[in-house]
C-alpha positions as a Python dict, from the first residue, in 0.01 Angstrom:
ca = {
    (1, 'M'): (0, 0, 0),
    (2, 'I'): (172, 318, -116),
    (3, 'F'): (-64, 532, 93),
    (4, 'F'): (34, 359, 420),
    (5, 'P'): (397, 252, 376),
    (6, 'I'): (519, 249, 738),
    (7, 'T'): (268, 15, 904),
    (8, 'T'): (117, -329, 843),
    (9, 'L'): (-228, -217, 963),
    (10, 'F'): (-348, -148, 610),
    (11, 'N'): (-235, -459, 424),
    (12, 'T'): (-595, -561, 342),
    (13, 'I'): (-699, -220, 209),
    (14, 'S'): (-706, -181, -169),
    (15, 'L'): (-599, 129, -357),
    (16, 'T'): (-917, 110, -566),
    (17, 'G'): (-1126, 122, -251),
    (18, 'I'): (-944, 433, -131),
    (19, 'F'): (-1002, 614, -459),
    (20, 'L'): (-1370, 514, -461),
    (21, 'A'): (-1427, 640, -106),
    (22, 'L'): (-1249, 969, -175),
    (23, 'A'): (-1436, 1012, -504),
    (24, 'L'): (-1776, 971, -335),
    (25, 'I'): (-1688, 1225, -67),
    (26, 'A'): (-1531, 1473, -309),
    (27, 'T'): (-1806, 1460, -571),
    (28, 'G'): (-2073, 1502, -307),
    (29, 'G'): (-1897, 1811, -180),
    (30, 'L'): (-1843, 1943, -532),
    (31, 'A'): (-2212, 1911, -609),
    (32, 'A'): (-2301, 2124, -308),
    (33, 'V'): (-2038, 2387, -387),
    (34, 'L'): (-2165, 2418, -745),
    (35, 'I'): (-2520, 2471, -620),
    (36, 'F'): (-2413, 2765, -405),
    (37, 'S'): (-2138, 2896, -635),
    (38, 'M'): (-2345, 3193, -758),
    (39, 'A'): (-2355, 3346, -409),
    (40, 'S'): (-2103, 3615, -311),
    (41, 'L'): (-1873, 3533, -23),
    (42, 'N'): (-1869, 3746, 290),
    (43, 'V'): (-1511, 3866, 335),
    (44, 'V'): (-1445, 3936, 701),
    (45, 'R'): (-1194, 4206, 788),
    (46, 'A'): (-1075, 4339, 1119),
    (47, 'G'): (-1209, 4684, 1195),
    (48, 'Y'): (-1566, 4615, 1087),
    (49, 'R'): (-1832, 4820, 1260),
    (50, 'F'): (-2121, 4634, 1412),
    (51, 'S'): (-2492, 4690, 1446),
    (52, 'C'): (-2466, 4694, 1825),
    (53, 'C'): (-2188, 4738, 2077),
    (54, 'L'): (-1970, 4435, 2143),
    (55, 'Y'): (-1968, 4509, 2516),
    (56, 'K'): (-2313, 4346, 2531),
    (57, 'V'): (-2165, 4032, 2381),
    (58, 'E'): (-1873, 4044, 2625),
    (59, 'R'): (-2113, 4075, 2917),
    (60, 'R'): (-2292, 3757, 2808),
    (61, 'L'): (-1957, 3585, 2762),
    (62, 'R'): (-1851, 3678, 3116),
    (63, 'W'): (-2164, 3539, 3276),
    (64, 'L'): (-2156, 3221, 3071),
    (65, 'T'): (-1784, 3172, 3140),
    (66, 'F'): (-1858, 3195, 3512),
    (67, 'L'): (-2133, 2935, 3462),
    (68, 'F'): (-1892, 2712, 3267),
    (69, 'V'): (-1637, 2718, 3551),
    (70, 'I'): (-1906, 2638, 3809),
    (71, 'L'): (-2038, 2347, 3602),
    (72, 'A'): (-1685, 2211, 3550),
    (73, 'L'): (-1622, 2221, 3926),
    (74, 'V'): (-1953, 2046, 3988),
    (75, 'E'): (-1850, 1770, 3748),
    (76, 'F'): (-1513, 1725, 3920),
    (77, 'L'): (-1688, 1702, 4257),
    (78, 'Y'): (-1951, 1462, 4121),
    (79, 'A'): (-1686, 1231, 3973),
    (80, 'G'): (-1451, 1262, 4271),
    (81, 'Y'): (-1143, 1293, 4051),
    (82, 'V'): (-977, 1500, 3779),
    (83, 'P'): (-923, 1270, 3477),
    (84, 'L'): (-588, 1412, 3359),
    (85, 'L'): (-434, 1415, 3707),
    (86, 'S'): (-562, 1067, 3789),
    (87, 'M'): (-423, 925, 3466),
    (88, 'A'): (-90, 1102, 3523),
    (89, 'L'): (-75, 930, 3864),
    (90, 'G'): (-129, 594, 3697),
    (91, 'R'): (-481, 528, 3818),
    (92, 'S'): (-707, 311, 3605),
    (93, 'I'): (-1002, 533, 3519),
    (94, 'S'): (-1214, 598, 3213),
    (95, 'H'): (-1246, 946, 3070),
    (96, 'F'): (-1553, 819, 2880),
    (97, 'A'): (-1739, 768, 3208),
    (98, 'F'): (-1643, 1107, 3352),
    (99, 'G'): (-1900, 1373, 3428),
    (100, 'I'): (-2272, 1398, 3482),
    (101, 'P'): (-2466, 1228, 3200),
    (102, 'S'): (-2617, 1478, 2953),
    (103, 'L'): (-2471, 1775, 3146),
    (104, 'H'): (-2115, 1687, 3047),
    (105, 'G'): (-2190, 1717, 2677),
    (106, 'M'): (-2349, 2057, 2732),
    (107, 'V'): (-2044, 2172, 2931),
    (108, 'L'): (-1815, 2068, 2646),
    (109, 'S'): (-2027, 2247, 2388),
    (110, 'L'): (-2057, 2559, 2603),
    (111, 'G'): (-1682, 2570, 2660),
    (112, 'A'): (-1601, 2549, 2290),
    (113, 'T'): (-1861, 2818, 2217),
    (114, 'L'): (-1719, 3052, 2480),
    (115, 'A'): (-1363, 3006, 2354),
    (116, 'T'): (-1480, 3086, 2001),
    (117, 'G'): (-1679, 3386, 2125),
    (118, 'W'): (-1392, 3528, 2331),
    (119, 'F'): (-1151, 3493, 2041),
    (120, 'F'): (-1398, 3665, 1811),
    (121, 'V'): (-1440, 3970, 2037),
    (122, 'Y'): (-1060, 3978, 2074),
    (123, 'L'): (-1016, 3997, 1696),
    (124, 'A'): (-1312, 4225, 1628),
    (125, 'G'): (-1286, 4462, 1925),
    (126, 'E'): (-1017, 4574, 2165),
    (127, 'R'): (-738, 4319, 2173),
    (128, 'Q'): (-721, 4275, 2549),
    (129, 'K'): (-517, 3993, 2700),
    (130, 'F'): (-790, 3876, 2938),
    (131, 'K'): (-992, 3761, 2635),
    (132, 'L'): (-710, 3531, 2529),
    (133, 'A'): (-669, 3422, 2891),
    (134, 'A'): (-1032, 3308, 2889),
    (135, 'V'): (-963, 3095, 2581),
    (136, 'V'): (-654, 2940, 2744),
    (137, 'M'): (-848, 2870, 3065),
    (138, 'I'): (-1114, 2681, 2871),
    (139, 'L'): (-848, 2477, 2692),
    (140, 'I'): (-694, 2388, 3029),
    (141, 'V'): (-1033, 2265, 3152),
    (142, 'F'): (-1068, 2051, 2839),
    (143, 'A'): (-719, 1911, 2907),
    (144, 'L'): (-823, 1825, 3264),
    (145, 'F'): (-1126, 1648, 3115),
    (146, 'V'): (-885, 1462, 2881),
    (147, 'S'): (-1103, 1575, 2593),
    (148, 'R'): (-856, 1590, 2305),
    (149, 'K'): (-1142, 1621, 2062),
    (150, 'M'): (-1271, 1945, 2215),
    (151, 'I'): (-919, 2086, 2239),
    (152, 'M'): (-865, 2028, 1868),
    (153, 'V'): (-1213, 2162, 1783),
    (154, 'T'): (-1152, 2481, 1982),
    (155, 'I'): (-804, 2544, 1844),
    (156, 'F'): (-915, 2474, 1487),
    (157, 'Q'): (-1206, 2717, 1512),
    (158, 'A'): (-984, 2989, 1657),
    (159, 'L'): (-719, 2948, 1387),
    (160, 'L'): (-979, 2950, 1110),
    (161, 'M'): (-1124, 3270, 1251),
    (162, 'L'): (-779, 3425, 1263),
    (163, 'L'): (-726, 3342, 895),
    (164, 'M'): (-1063, 3492, 805),
    (165, 'F'): (-969, 3819, 973),
    (166, 'D'): (-607, 3838, 864),
    (167, 'R'): (-460, 3656, 563),
    (168, 'T'): (-104, 3794, 589),
    (169, 'V'): (201, 3568, 565),
    (170, 'K'): (276, 3630, 934),
    (171, 'T'): (-69, 3508, 1031),
    (172, 'K'): (-37, 3201, 813),
    (173, 'L'): (294, 3117, 983),
    (174, 'V'): (129, 3161, 1323),
    (175, 'V'): (-150, 2924, 1219),
    (176, 'I'): (100, 2665, 1097),
    (177, 'G'): (296, 2695, 1422),
    (178, 'C'): (-18, 2656, 1631),
    (179, 'G'): (-114, 2354, 1424),
    (180, 'V'): (220, 2190, 1500),
    (181, 'I'): (180, 2270, 1871),
    (182, 'G'): (-170, 2125, 1859),
    (183, 'V'): (-41, 1798, 1710),
    (184, 'L'): (229, 1776, 1978),
    (185, 'L'): (-22, 1851, 2253),
    (186, 'F'): (-250, 1583, 2110),
    (187, 'G'): (37, 1338, 2150),
    (188, 'V'): (122, 1447, 2505),
    (189, 'I'): (-235, 1395, 2625),
    (190, 'G'): (-250, 1068, 2432),
    (191, 'D'): (66, 944, 2604),
    (192, 'I'): (-81, 1029, 2944),
    (193, 'R'): (-405, 855, 2854),
    (194, 'T'): (-261, 552, 2674),
    (195, 'G'): (117, 547, 2699),
    (196, 'R'): (396, 606, 2444),
    (197, 'N'): (493, 240, 2413),
    (198, 'V'): (130, 135, 2377),
    (199, 'I'): (56, 357, 2076),
    (200, 'I'): (383, 256, 1911),
    (201, 'G'): (295, -111, 1959),
    (202, 'L'): (-63, -73, 1836),
    (203, 'S'): (57, 108, 1522),
    (204, 'R'): (242, -205, 1398),
    (205, 'L'): (519, 0, 1245),
    (206, 'K'): (750, -155, 987),
    (207, 'V'): (1032, 65, 1114),
    (208, 'E'): (1149, 153, 1463),
    (209, 'Y'): (997, 480, 1584),
    (210, 'P'): (1281, 722, 1674),
    (211, 'E'): (1312, 796, 2045),
    (212, 'F'): (1369, 1166, 1982),
    (213, 'L'): (1042, 1211, 1791),
    (214, 'P'): (732, 1309, 1992),
    (215, 'T'): (446, 1063, 1954),
    (216, 'G'): (215, 1345, 1850),
    (217, 'L'): (334, 1284, 1493),
    (218, 'L'): (246, 915, 1518),
    (219, 'W'): (-92, 987, 1680),
    (220, 'F'): (-169, 1230, 1397),
    (221, 'Y'): (-64, 981, 1128),
    (222, 'I'): (-271, 699, 1278),
    (223, 'Y'): (-577, 915, 1346),
    (224, 'V'): (-578, 1048, 989),
    (225, 'T'): (-519, 718, 808),
    (226, 'T'): (-711, 457, 1010),
    (227, 'P'): (-1055, 621, 972),
    (228, 'L'): (-1028, 618, 593),
    (229, 'A'): (-900, 262, 604),
    (230, 'N'): (-1197, 157, 820),
    (231, 'L'): (-1440, 321, 577),
    (232, 'V'): (-1277, 148, 281),
    (233, 'N'): (-1286, -183, 469),
    (234, 'A'): (-1660, -141, 529),
    (235, 'M'): (-1707, -83, 156),
    (236, 'Q'): (-1493, -384, 65),
    (237, 'L'): (-1699, -613, 291),
    (238, 'S'): (-2010, -517, 89),
    (239, 'L'): (-2268, -587, 358),
    (240, 'P'): (-2631, -505, 271),
    (241, 'A'): (-2758, -158, 365),
    (242, 'T'): (-2959, -140, 688),
    (243, 'Y'): (-3173, 162, 584),
    (244, 'S'): (-3156, 275, 946),
    (245, 'F'): (-3144, 634, 1073),
    (246, 'S'): (-2944, 542, 1382),
    (247, 'F'): (-2675, 792, 1276),
    (248, 'L'): (-2908, 1059, 1416),
    (249, 'G'): (-2858, 919, 1765),
    (250, 'G'): (-2569, 1158, 1829),
    (251, 'L'): (-2821, 1442, 1839),
    (252, 'L'): (-3006, 1284, 2132),
    (253, 'P'): (-2886, 1383, 2481),
    (254, 'T'): (-2891, 1054, 2675),
    (255, 'D'): (-2824, 685, 2616),
    (256, 'S'): (-3175, 593, 2733),
    (257, 'I'): (-3336, 821, 2474),
    (258, 'R'): (-3108, 686, 2202),
    (259, 'E'): (-3192, 330, 2300),
    (260, 'F'): (-3563, 412, 2286),
    (261, 'F'): (-3547, 547, 1930),
    (262, 'F'): (-3265, 328, 1799),
    (263, 'P'): (-3256, 4, 2003),
    (264, 'G'): (-2932, -187, 1973),
    (265, 'A'): (-2732, 104, 1833),
    (266, 'N'): (-2401, 153, 2014),
    (267, 'Y'): (-2297, 504, 2116),
    (268, 'S'): (-2075, 428, 2415),
    (269, 'G'): (-1715, 533, 2366),
    (270, 'E'): (-1597, 245, 2586),
    (271, 'L'): (-1784, -29, 2401),
    (272, 'A'): (-1744, 85, 2040),
    (273, 'F'): (-1425, -107, 1966),
    (274, 'D'): (-1585, -416, 1812),
    (275, 'N'): (-1719, -268, 1487),
    (276, 'Y'): (-1710, -516, 1200),
    (277, 'Y'): (-1524, -273, 973),
    (278, 'Q'): (-1225, -210, 1201),
    (279, 'I'): (-885, -302, 1058),
    (280, 'S'): (-760, -317, 1417),
    (281, 'D'): (-932, -378, 1750),
    (282, 'S'): (-769, -60, 1881),
    (283, 'F'): (-882, 196, 1622),
    (284, 'N'): (-1258, 230, 1599),
    (285, 'V'): (-1301, 553, 1400),
    (286, 'G'): (-1443, 511, 1050),
    (287, 'T'): (-1473, 875, 939),
    (288, 'G'): (-1799, 1065, 966),
    (289, 'F'): (-1935, 875, 666),
    (290, 'V'): (-1922, 512, 776),
    (291, 'K'): (-2265, 521, 944),
    (292, 'F'): (-2419, 664, 628),
    (293, 'Y'): (-2256, 388, 425),
    (294, 'E'): (-2394, 126, 663),
    (295, 'S'): (-2743, 273, 629),
    (296, 'F'): (-2765, 362, 259),
    (297, 'G'): (-2447, 241, 90),
    (298, 'A'): (-2249, 457, -152),
    (299, 'V'): (-2554, 678, -208),
    (300, 'G'): (-2551, 760, 163),
    (301, 'V'): (-2189, 873, 147),
    (302, 'F'): (-2257, 1092, -157),
    (303, 'L'): (-2575, 1252, -19),
    (304, 'S'): (-2434, 1314, 329),
    (305, 'S'): (-2127, 1478, 177),
    (306, 'S'): (-2352, 1703, -33),
    (307, 'V'): (-2563, 1803, 267),
    (308, 'F'): (-2266, 1882, 491),
    (309, 'Y'): (-2088, 2087, 225),
    (310, 'G'): (-2413, 2262, 140),
    (311, 'V'): (-2489, 2362, 499),
    (312, 'T'): (-2137, 2498, 544),
    (313, 'V'): (-2143, 2704, 224),
    (314, 'F'): (-2493, 2828, 309),
    (315, 'F'): (-2378, 2984, 636),
    (316, 'L'): (-2089, 3158, 462),
    (317, 'N'): (-2282, 3290, 164),
    (318, 'F'): (-2630, 3369, 288),
    (319, 'T'): (-2585, 3568, 605),
    (320, 'R'): (-2403, 3882, 717),
    (321, 'S'): (-2477, 3827, 1084),
    (322, 'V'): (-2196, 3751, 1325),
    (323, 'A'): (-2389, 3446, 1447),
    (324, 'G'): (-2405, 3324, 1087),
    (325, 'F'): (-2033, 3381, 1038),
    (326, 'L'): (-1944, 3197, 1359),
    (327, 'S'): (-2185, 2920, 1262),
    (328, 'F'): (-1985, 2887, 940),
    (329, 'I'): (-1671, 2852, 1154),
    (330, 'V'): (-1837, 2568, 1347),
    (331, 'C'): (-1964, 2400, 1028),
    (332, 'F'): (-1627, 2427, 856),
    (333, 'Q'): (-1468, 2265, 1160),
    (334, 'C'): (-1726, 1984, 1142),
    (335, 'L'): (-1660, 1949, 770),
    (336, 'S'): (-1283, 1931, 819),
    (337, 'F'): (-1311, 1679, 1103),
    (338, 'L'): (-1530, 1440, 901),
    (339, 'I'): (-1210, 1243, 845),
    (340, 'F'): (-1236, 1148, 1213),
    (341, 'A'): (-1604, 1158, 1308),
    (342, 'N'): (-1936, 1323, 1230),
    (343, 'N'): (-1940, 1641, 1438),
    (344, 'F'): (-2244, 1764, 1243),
    (345, 'L'): (-2451, 1500, 1421),
    (346, 'N'): (-2287, 1533, 1762),
    (347, 'L'): (-2438, 1762, 2026),
    (348, 'N'): (-2098, 1841, 2180),
    (349, 'T'): (-1997, 2028, 1866),
    (350, 'I'): (-2303, 2127, 1664),
    (351, 'F'): (-2490, 2264, 1967),
    (352, 'Q'): (-2239, 2548, 1961),
    (353, 'I'): (-2458, 2710, 1695),
    (354, 'F'): (-2747, 2737, 1941),
    (355, 'F'): (-2523, 2898, 2203),
    (356, 'L'): (-2372, 3134, 1945),
    (357, 'Y'): (-2709, 3269, 1836),
    (358, 'F'): (-2789, 3335, 2202),
    (359, 'I'): (-2458, 3515, 2263),
    (360, 'V'): (-2415, 3719, 1943),
    (361, 'G'): (-2766, 3716, 1798),
    (362, 'G'): (-2854, 4053, 1644),
    (363, 'V'): (-2494, 4160, 1582),
    (364, 'R'): (-2424, 4215, 1211),
    (365, 'F'): (-2121, 4303, 1003),
    (366, 'G'): (-2119, 4646, 844),
    (367, 'G'): (-2350, 4802, 1102),
    (368, 'T'): (-2341, 5160, 1219),
    (369, 'G'): (-2281, 5101, 1587),
    (370, 'A'): (-1948, 5126, 1760),
    (371, 'S'): (-1742, 4817, 1809),
}
């Protein structure tokens, strides 16, 4: 396999299958882009005036940030431990089981929303350090939760926003640097959660991994390649479509509600390592498209790709509101992370849009008010 030359994990994956999977995803996205191609893009620039003062937005952010901290403390007290610290001390705990059911997902979504909101008012208004401090504080809480996903979601959304405001070479270099730091941080948390030797062993490398290299690079490589390989493996197995809508279960808040609507569907992070399409027992991610393939075959992959691209382009092209712009940021993040999972149909990530409309609803680009 020329696509996966350094590991034996992908020996059963065909090159034809890879091209077919990528073609379905790409053509679905292209169809959506062509539909919306006649719309004019909103170009965001620093220094825009707004239809109402940003201090009102900042006031909401302050109150909600205070609420976020309180809820995080409540979750730590409820669980009786801090996941990152417990894992660092070698205790056998599960970060999947941490937190108060239903509330934990809302806390994650609220935190990502607040970080995005604080970074927006930093870029659009007075560039005060306390706004960046709020973003860093939220990232620290996510690290204590051992929620690598939400860390990457938050950082990605902030960097995308920065690029939308400032497309200079300096900014692009900053974004690249932050991306590298993010990959390394992903590896550090992964080593605490799993262990350096464990991930190296599970990767089945054909070569010895250099001691001087951080495992963040290996984590990134594995997390990017194994989902696509799992999707291709599902396609190669050619099982009949289920015509089920269980992929919507991620939008339901509790396991009991999911079980009521979709009995037998598995949404538990701890138990989801026995999927038939996995090329390895240790890597259970099959991109954000595998559930659509299971339900409706290749047509499901094509249509879901079209819908997700279409929703993202819609938010960029058909609104001049700040809430619409930030919703585009969230959707573009979801679109980019489809290689890992379907954040469009996950309350932790997509519920940010609801929070954003509450925080910045009514604020528009090009207004006459002071910023």
